[in-house]
Short mmCIF file of C-alpha atoms in Angstrom, two decimals:
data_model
loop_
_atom_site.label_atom_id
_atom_site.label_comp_id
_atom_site.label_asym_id
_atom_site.label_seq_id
_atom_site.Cartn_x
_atom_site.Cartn_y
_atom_site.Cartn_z
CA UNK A 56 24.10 -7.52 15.53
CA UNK A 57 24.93 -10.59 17.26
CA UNK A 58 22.19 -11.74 20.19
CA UNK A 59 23.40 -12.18 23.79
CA UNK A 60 23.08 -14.91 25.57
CA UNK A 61 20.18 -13.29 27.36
CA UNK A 62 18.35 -12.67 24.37
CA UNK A 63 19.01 -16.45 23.36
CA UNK A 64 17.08 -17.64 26.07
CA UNK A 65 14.73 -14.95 26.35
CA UNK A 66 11.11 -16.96 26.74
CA UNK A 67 8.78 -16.34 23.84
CA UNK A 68 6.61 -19.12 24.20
CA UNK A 69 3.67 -17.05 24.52
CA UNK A 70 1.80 -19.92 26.62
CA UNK A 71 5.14 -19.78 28.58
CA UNK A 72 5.04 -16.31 29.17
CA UNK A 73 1.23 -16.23 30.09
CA UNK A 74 1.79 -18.56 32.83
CA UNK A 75 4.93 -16.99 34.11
CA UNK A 76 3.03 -13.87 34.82
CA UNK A 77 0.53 -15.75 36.15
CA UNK A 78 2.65 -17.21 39.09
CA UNK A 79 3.82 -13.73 39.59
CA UNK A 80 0.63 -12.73 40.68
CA UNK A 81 -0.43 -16.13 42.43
CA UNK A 82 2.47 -15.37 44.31
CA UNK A 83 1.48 -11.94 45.87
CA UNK A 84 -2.21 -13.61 46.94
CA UNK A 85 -0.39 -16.38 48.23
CA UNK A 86 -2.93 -19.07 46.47
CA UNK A 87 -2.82 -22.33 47.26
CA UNK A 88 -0.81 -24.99 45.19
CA UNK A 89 -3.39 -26.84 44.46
CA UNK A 90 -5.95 -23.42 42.81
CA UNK A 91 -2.75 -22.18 41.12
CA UNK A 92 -2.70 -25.55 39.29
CA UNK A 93 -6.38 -25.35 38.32
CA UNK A 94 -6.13 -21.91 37.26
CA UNK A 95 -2.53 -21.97 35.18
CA UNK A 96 -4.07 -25.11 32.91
CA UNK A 97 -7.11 -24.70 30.10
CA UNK A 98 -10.44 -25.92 31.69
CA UNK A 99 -10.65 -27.31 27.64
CA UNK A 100 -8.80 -27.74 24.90
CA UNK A 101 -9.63 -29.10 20.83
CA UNK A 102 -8.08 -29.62 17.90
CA UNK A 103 -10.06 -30.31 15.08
CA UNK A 104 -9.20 -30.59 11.31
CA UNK A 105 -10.68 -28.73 8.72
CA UNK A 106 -11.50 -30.40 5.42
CA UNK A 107 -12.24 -27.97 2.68
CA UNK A 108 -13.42 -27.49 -0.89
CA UNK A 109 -10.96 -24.79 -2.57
CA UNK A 110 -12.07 -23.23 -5.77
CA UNK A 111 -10.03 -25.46 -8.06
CA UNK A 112 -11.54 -28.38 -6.90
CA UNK A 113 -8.80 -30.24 -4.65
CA UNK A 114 -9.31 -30.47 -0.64
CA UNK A 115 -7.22 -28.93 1.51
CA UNK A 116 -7.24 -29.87 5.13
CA UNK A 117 -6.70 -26.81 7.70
CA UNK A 118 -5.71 -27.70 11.64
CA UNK A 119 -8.34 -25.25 14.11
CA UNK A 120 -8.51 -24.83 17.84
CA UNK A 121 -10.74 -23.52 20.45
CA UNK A 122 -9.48 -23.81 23.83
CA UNK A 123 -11.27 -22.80 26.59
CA UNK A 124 -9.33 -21.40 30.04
CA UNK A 125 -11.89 -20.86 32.70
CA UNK A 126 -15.60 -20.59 32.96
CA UNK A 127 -15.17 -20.06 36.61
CA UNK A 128 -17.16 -16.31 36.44
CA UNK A 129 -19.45 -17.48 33.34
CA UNK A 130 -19.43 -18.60 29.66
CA UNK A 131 -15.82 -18.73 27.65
CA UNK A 132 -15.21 -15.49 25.59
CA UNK A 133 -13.16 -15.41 22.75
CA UNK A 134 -11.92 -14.08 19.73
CA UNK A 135 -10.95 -16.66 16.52
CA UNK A 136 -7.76 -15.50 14.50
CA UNK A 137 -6.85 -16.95 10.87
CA UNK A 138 -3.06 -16.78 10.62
CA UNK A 139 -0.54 -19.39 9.17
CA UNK A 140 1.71 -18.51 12.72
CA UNK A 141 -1.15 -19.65 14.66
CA UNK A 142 -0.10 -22.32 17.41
CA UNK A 143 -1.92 -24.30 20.16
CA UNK A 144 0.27 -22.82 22.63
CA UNK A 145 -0.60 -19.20 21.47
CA UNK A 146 -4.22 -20.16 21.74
CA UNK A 147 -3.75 -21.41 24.95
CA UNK A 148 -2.09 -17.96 25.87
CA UNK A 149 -4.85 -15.94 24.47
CA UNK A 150 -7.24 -18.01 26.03
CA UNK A 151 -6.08 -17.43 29.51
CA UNK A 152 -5.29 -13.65 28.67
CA UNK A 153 -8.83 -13.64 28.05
CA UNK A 154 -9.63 -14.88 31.14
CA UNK A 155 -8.13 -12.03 33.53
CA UNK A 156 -8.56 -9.39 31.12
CA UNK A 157 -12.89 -10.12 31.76
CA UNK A 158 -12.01 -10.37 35.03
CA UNK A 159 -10.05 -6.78 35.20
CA UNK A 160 -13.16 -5.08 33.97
CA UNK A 161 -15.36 -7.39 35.98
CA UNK A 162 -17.44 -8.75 33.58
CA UNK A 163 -19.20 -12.27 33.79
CA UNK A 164 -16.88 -13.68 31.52
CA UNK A 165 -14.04 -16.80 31.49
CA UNK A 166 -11.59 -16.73 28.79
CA UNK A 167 -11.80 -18.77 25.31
CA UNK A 168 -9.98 -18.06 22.28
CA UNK A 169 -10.16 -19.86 18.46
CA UNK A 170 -7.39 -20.05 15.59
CA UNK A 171 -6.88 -21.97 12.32
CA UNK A 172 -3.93 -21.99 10.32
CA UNK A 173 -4.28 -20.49 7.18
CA UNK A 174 -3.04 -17.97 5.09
CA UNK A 175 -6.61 -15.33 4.28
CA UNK A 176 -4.79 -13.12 1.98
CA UNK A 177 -4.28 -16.82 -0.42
CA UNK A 178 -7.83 -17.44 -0.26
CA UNK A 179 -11.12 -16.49 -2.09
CA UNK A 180 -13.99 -14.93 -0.22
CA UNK A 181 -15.87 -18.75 -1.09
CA UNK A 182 -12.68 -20.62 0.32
CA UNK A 183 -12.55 -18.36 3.45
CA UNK A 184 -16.58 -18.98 3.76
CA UNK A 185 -16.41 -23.03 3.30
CA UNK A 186 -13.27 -23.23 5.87
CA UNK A 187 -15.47 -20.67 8.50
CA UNK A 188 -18.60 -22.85 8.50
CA UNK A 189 -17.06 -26.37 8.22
CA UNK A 190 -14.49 -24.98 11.24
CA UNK A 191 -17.81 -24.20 13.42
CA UNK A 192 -19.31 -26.98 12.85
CA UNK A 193 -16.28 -29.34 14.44
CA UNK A 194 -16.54 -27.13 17.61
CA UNK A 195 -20.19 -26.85 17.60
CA UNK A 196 -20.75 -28.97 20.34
CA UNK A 197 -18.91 -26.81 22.94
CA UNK A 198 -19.56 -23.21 21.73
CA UNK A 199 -23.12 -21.43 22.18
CA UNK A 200 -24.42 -18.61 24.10
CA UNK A 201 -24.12 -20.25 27.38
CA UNK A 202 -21.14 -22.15 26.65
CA UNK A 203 -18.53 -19.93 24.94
CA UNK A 204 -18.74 -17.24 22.60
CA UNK A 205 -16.57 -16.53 19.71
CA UNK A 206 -15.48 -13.23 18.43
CA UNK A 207 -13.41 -11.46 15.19
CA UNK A 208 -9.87 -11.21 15.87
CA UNK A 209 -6.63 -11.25 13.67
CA UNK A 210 -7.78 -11.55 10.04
CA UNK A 211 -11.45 -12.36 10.81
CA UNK A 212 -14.02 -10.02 10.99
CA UNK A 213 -18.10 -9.24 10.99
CA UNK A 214 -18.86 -11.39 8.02
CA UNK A 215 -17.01 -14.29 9.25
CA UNK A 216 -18.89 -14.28 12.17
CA UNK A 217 -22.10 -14.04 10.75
CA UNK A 218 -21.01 -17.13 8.71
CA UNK A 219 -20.55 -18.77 12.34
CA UNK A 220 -23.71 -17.54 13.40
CA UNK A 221 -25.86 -19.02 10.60
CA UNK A 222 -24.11 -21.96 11.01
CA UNK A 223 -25.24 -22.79 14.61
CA UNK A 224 -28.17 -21.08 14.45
CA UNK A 225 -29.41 -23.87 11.03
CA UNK A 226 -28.17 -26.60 13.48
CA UNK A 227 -29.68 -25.31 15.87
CA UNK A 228 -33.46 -24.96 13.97
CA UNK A 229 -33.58 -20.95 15.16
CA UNK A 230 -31.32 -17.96 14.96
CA UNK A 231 -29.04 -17.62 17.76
CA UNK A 232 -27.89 -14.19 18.33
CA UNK A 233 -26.13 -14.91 21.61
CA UNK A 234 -23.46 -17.35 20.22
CA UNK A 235 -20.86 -14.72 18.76
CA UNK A 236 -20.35 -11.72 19.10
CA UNK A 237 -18.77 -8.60 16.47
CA UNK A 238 -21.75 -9.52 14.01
CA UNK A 239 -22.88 -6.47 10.95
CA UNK A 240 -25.36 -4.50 12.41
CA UNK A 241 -28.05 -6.23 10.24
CA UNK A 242 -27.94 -9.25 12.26
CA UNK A 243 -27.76 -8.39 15.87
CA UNK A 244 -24.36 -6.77 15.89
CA UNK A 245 -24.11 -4.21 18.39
CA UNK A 246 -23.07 -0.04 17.88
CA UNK A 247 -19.96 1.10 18.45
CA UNK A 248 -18.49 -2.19 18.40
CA UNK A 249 -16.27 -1.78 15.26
CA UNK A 250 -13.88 0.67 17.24
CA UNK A 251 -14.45 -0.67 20.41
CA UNK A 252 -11.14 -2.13 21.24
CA UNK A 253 -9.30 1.32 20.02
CA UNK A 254 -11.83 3.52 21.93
CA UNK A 255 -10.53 1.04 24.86
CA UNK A 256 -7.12 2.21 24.21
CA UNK A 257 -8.08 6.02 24.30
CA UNK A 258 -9.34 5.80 27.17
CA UNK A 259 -6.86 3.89 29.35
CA UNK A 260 -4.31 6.23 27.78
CA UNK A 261 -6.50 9.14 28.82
CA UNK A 262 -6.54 7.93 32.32
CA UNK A 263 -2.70 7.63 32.60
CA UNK A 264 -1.62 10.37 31.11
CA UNK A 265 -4.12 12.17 33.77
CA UNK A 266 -1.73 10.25 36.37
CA UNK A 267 1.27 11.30 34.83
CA UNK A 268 0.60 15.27 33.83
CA UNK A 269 0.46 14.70 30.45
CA UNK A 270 -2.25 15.49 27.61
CA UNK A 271 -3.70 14.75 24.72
CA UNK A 272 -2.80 17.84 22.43
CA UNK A 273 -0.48 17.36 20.29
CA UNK A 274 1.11 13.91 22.04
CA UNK A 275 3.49 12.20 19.46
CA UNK A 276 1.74 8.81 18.90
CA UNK A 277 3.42 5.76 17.04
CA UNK A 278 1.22 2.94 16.69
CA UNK A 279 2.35 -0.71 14.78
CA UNK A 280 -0.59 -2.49 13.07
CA UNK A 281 -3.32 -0.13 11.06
CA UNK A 282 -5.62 -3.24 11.13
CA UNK A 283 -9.36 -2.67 12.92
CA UNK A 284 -7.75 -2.03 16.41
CA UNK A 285 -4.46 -0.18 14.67
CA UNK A 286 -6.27 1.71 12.47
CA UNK A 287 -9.21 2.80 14.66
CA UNK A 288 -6.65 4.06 17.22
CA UNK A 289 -5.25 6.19 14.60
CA UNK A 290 -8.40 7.71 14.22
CA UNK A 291 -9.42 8.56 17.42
CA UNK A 292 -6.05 9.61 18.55
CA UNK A 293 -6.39 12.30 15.56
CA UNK A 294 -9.77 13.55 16.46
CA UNK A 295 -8.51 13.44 20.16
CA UNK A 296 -5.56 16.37 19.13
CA UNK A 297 -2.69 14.11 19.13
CA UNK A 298 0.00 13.78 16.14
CA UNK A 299 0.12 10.17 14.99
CA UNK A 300 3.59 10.20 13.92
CA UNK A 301 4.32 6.46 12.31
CA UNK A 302 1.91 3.71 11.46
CA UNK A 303 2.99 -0.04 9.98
CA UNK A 304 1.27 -2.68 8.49
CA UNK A 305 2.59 -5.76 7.14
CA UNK A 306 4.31 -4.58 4.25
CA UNK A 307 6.08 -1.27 6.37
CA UNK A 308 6.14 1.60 7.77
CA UNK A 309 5.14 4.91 7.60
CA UNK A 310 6.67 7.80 9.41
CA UNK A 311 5.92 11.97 9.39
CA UNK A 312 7.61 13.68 12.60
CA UNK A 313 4.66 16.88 12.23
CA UNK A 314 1.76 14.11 11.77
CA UNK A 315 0.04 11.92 9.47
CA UNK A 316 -2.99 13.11 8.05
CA UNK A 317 -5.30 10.21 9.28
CA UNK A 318 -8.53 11.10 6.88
CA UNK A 319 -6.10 10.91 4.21
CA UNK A 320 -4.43 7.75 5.13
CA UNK A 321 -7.89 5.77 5.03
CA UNK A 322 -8.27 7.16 1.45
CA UNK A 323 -5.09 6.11 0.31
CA UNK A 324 -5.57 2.45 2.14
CA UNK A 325 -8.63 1.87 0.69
CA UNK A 326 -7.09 2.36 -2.80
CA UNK A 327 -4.04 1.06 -2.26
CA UNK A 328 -4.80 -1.54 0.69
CA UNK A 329 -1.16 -0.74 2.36
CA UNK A 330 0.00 2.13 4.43
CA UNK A 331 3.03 2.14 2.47
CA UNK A 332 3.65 4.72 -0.80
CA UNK A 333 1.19 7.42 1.37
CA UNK A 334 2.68 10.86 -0.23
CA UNK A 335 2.19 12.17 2.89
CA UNK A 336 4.86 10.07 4.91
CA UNK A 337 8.21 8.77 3.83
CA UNK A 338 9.12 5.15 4.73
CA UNK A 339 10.81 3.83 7.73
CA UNK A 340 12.26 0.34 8.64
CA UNK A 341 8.80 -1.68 10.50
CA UNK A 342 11.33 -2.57 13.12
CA UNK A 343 12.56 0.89 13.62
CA UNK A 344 9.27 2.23 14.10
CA UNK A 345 9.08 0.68 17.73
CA UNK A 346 11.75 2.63 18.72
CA UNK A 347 10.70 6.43 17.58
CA UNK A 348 11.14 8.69 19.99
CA UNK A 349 6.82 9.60 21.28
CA UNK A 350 4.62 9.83 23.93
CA UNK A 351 2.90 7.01 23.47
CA UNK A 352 3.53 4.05 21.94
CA UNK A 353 0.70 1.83 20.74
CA UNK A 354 1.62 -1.92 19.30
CA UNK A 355 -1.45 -2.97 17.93
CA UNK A 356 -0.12 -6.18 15.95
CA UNK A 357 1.03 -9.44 18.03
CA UNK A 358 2.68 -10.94 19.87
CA UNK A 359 6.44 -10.44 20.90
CA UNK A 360 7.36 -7.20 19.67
CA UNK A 361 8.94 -5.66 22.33
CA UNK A 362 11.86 -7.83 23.69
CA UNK A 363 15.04 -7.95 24.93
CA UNK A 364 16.71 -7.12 21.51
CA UNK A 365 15.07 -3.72 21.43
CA UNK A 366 13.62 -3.25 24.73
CA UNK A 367 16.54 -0.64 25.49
CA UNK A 368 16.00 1.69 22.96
CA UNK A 369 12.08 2.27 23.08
CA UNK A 370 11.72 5.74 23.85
CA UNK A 371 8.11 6.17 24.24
CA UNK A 372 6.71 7.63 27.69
CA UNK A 373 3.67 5.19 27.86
CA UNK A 374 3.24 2.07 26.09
CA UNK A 375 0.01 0.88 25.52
CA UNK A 376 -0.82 -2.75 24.35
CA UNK A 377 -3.53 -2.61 22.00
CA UNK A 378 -2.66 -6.05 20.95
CA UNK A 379 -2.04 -9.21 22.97
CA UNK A 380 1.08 -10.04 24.45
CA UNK A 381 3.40 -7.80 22.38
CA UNK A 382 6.15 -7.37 25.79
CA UNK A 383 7.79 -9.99 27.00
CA UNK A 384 8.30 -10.76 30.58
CA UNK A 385 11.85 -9.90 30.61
CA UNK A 386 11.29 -6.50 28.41
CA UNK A 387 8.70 -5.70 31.17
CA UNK A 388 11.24 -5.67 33.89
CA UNK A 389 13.34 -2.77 31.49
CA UNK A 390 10.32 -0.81 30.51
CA UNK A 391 9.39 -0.73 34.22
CA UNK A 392 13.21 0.19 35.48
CA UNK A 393 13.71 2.28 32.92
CA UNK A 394 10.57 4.73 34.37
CA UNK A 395 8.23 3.92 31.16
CA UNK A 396 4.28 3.28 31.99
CA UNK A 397 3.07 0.41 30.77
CA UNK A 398 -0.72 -0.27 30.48
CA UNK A 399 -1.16 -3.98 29.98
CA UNK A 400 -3.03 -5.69 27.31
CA UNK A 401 -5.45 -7.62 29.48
CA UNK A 402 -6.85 -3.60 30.81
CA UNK A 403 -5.85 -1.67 27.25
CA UNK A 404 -7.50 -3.32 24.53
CA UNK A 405 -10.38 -4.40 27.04
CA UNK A 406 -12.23 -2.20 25.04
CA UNK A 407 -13.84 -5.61 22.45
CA UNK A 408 -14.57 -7.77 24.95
CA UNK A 409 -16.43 -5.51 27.20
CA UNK A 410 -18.92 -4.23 23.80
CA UNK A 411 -18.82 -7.76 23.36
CA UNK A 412 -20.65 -8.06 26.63
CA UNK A 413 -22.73 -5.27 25.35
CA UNK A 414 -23.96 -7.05 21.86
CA UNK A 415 -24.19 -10.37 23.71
CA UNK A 416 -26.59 -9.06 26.44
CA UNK A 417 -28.46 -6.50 23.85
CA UNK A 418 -28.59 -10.23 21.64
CA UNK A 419 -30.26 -12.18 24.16
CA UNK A 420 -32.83 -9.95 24.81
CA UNK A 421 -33.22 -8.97 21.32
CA UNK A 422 -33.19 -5.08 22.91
CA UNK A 423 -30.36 -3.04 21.45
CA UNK A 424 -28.75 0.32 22.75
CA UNK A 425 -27.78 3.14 20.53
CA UNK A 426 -24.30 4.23 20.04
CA UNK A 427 -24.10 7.19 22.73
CA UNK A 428 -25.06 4.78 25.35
CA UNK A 429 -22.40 1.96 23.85
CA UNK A 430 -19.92 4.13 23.90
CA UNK A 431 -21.29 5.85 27.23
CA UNK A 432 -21.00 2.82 29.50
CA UNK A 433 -17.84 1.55 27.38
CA UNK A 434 -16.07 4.55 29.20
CA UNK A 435 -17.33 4.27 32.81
CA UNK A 436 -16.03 0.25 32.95
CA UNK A 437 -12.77 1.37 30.80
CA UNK A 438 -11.76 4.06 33.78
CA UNK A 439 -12.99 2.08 36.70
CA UNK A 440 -11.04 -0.56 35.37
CA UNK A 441 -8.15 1.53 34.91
CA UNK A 442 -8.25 2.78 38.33
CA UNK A 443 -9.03 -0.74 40.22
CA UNK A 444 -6.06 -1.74 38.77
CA UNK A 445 -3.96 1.71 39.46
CA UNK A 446 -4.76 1.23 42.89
CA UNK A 447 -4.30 -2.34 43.13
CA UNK A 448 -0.25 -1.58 41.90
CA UNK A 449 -0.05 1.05 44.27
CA UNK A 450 -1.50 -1.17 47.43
CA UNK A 451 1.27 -4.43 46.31
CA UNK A 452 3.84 -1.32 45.07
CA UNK A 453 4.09 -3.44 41.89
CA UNK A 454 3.77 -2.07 37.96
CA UNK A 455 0.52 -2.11 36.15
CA UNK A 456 0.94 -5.44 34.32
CA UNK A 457 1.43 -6.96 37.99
CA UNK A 458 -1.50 -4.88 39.81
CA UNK A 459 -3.62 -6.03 36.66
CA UNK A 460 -3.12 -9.87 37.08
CA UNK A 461 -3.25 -9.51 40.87
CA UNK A 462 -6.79 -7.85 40.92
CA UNK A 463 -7.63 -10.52 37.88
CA UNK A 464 -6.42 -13.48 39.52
CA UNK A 465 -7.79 -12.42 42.62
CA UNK A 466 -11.11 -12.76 41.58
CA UNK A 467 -11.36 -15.16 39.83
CA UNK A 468 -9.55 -17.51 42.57
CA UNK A 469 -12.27 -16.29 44.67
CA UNK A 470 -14.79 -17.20 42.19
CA UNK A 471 -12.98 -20.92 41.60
CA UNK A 472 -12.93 -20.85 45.44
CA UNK A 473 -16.46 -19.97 46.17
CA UNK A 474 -18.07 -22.71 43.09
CA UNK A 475 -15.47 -24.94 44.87
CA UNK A 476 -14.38 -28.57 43.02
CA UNK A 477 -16.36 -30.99 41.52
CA UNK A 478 -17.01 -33.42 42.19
#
């Protein structure tokens, strides 16, 4: 199918796009030119190269990034993705997504985000653990508990940030719990962090289907990514009563219109490492799975996935963006015209960040909560979130991705404001 010209020139620059929706909300508060300038640009931004040992005795040398958006409400928080796709610009973007999506669930947060590019899946577990370390190390000097804390995200996970936390911490002469965030258990990781981005996700769901007479029984659920935030929402979707119809990974899709058995699934992917070849499914195009007829539609991978090109013919009642940025700007406009409710990624998958907040807090005073009360006091920021921003699109009569970034920006203008400029 040939592309219109719309579709041409659709924006997919995701720093692009994160600013755009920016000034849609700067606009509605009416900020000044000069704060909308502050707040649109990274307080910080480094790139750093990566020399590394690989296991047959050549260096390679990786490019890495932190970037660091606004520290206006507190330390930069921020997860670090491995990915060969990984750009400044999308740093940049995730970075600032960060940013108001701490400030949606009002926690004392700015936004920071990390990325090297690299290919994980070509890499030994030794390769992966020289690159981690020697990749600290060059930011070092602008990351630690009260500067800016790190977190897993695409294609890192728990171990990788314990190798980040050893490695400050033996610079340091101490250990450090404080300066990431998503650590094992063993090491001043917190409970219930594992699935706390997905739990996130149930629970902003649960909120709007609430608004919208809908419930949880037997909801058709698609979801696209079955990675720690894809696959925990599979889970908990099951054990909440709904039928997860389709799941993807990278290498395709999955699709049963009576339900996937989710236990099952697991046990096949941690044979087989791939959703695809489950007996209990037959396969379906990955691109096609966006566009299943459900209640709910979950993309849980990155960013760009719903766009002008397919925009039209997603038929899901509620879309909820587990992952960052997957809907464009102009695909927002359609989903919103078309009558489909959107809960944005900076409220949906606020889930991590906010347990985040949990482990960092529980870190620095070395006192550490049980899961019941993680989980507990996950929910009660999750639906008051949900519901500042519910209300906030009701008082501007604008759609949830515009209440969200109004009540985000909002505050943290008012924060910028208050600190004022120095010097």
């Amino acid at each position: 199918m040939t592309a219109t010209l719309e579709q041409q020139n659709e924006v997919l620059n995701p720093f692009e796009i994160a600013v755009r929706q920016f000034e849609i909300a700067a606009e509605h508060l009416n900020l000044d030119r000069g704060l909308r300038k502050v707040l649109a640009n990274p307080k910080r931004a480094l790139v750093v190269s990566i020399p590394v040992r690989m296991d047959d005795g050549r260096i390679e040398v990786f490019e890495g990034y932190r970037v660091q958006h606004n520290v206006a409400r507190g330390p930069a928080k921020g997860g670090v993705r491995y990915h060969p796709a990984v750009t400044l610009d999308e740093v940049k973007a995730l970075a600032s997504w960060m940013t108001w999506k701490c400030a949606v669930v009002n926690i004392p947060f700015g936004g920071g985000k990390g990325g090297v590019i690299c290919d994980p899946s070509r890499m030994s577990a030794g390769e992966i653990e020289r690159m981690s370390r020697r990749y600290f190390s060059e930011i070092i000097q602008i990351v630690g508990p009260e500067k800016d804390i790190p977190a897993p995200d695409v294609n890192t996970n728990p171990q990788v940030m314990a190798w980040f936390m050893d490695t400050y911490s033996m610079t340091q002469g101490y250990t450090a719990l404080g300066v990431v965030t998503g650590k094992p258990l063993a090491i001043g990781g917190s409970q219930g962090r594992n699935e706390a981005t997905a739990r996130g996700v149930l629970f902003t769901v649960t909120e709007a289907m609430k608004r919208l007479g809908m419930t949880m029984q037997r909801s058709a659920v698609v979801i696209q990514g079955f990675g720690n935030v894809g696959g925990n929402s599979a889970k908990l979707f099951h054990e909440a009563g709904c039928n997860v119809i389709a799941v993807s990974d990278v290498y395709g899709a999955i699709y049963n219109a009576n339900g996937i058995d989710i236990p099952k699934l697991f046990e096949y992917v941690a044979r087989e490492r791939r959703v695809t070849g489950f007996p209990g499914a037959e396969a379906i195009d990955a691109n096609a799975l966006l566009e299943l007829p459900c209640d709910v539609l979950i993309p849980a991978a990155l960013e760009n996935q719903i766009t002008l090109r397919n925009v039209e013919r997603i038929q899901a009642k509620i879309v909820a963006e587990a992952a960052n940025g997957p809907t464009t700007p102009d695909a927002d406009v359609i989903l919103r015209d078309r009558g489909i409710f959107s809960i944005p990624d900076i409220l949906c998958n606020a889930g991590g960040v906010t347990v985040s907040y949990f482990e960092w807090v529980q870190g620095l005073y070395s006192f550490f909560w049980d899961e019941t009360m993680v989980n507990s006091q996950l929910e009660k920021i999750m639906v008051r979130a949900f519901n500042d921003v519910y209300d906030t699109a009701q008082r501007y009569n604008v759609d949830m991705r515009t209440g969200a970034q109004i009540l985000a920006v909002g505050r943290v203008a008012e924060a910028s404001t208050t600190r004022g400029l120095f010097p």
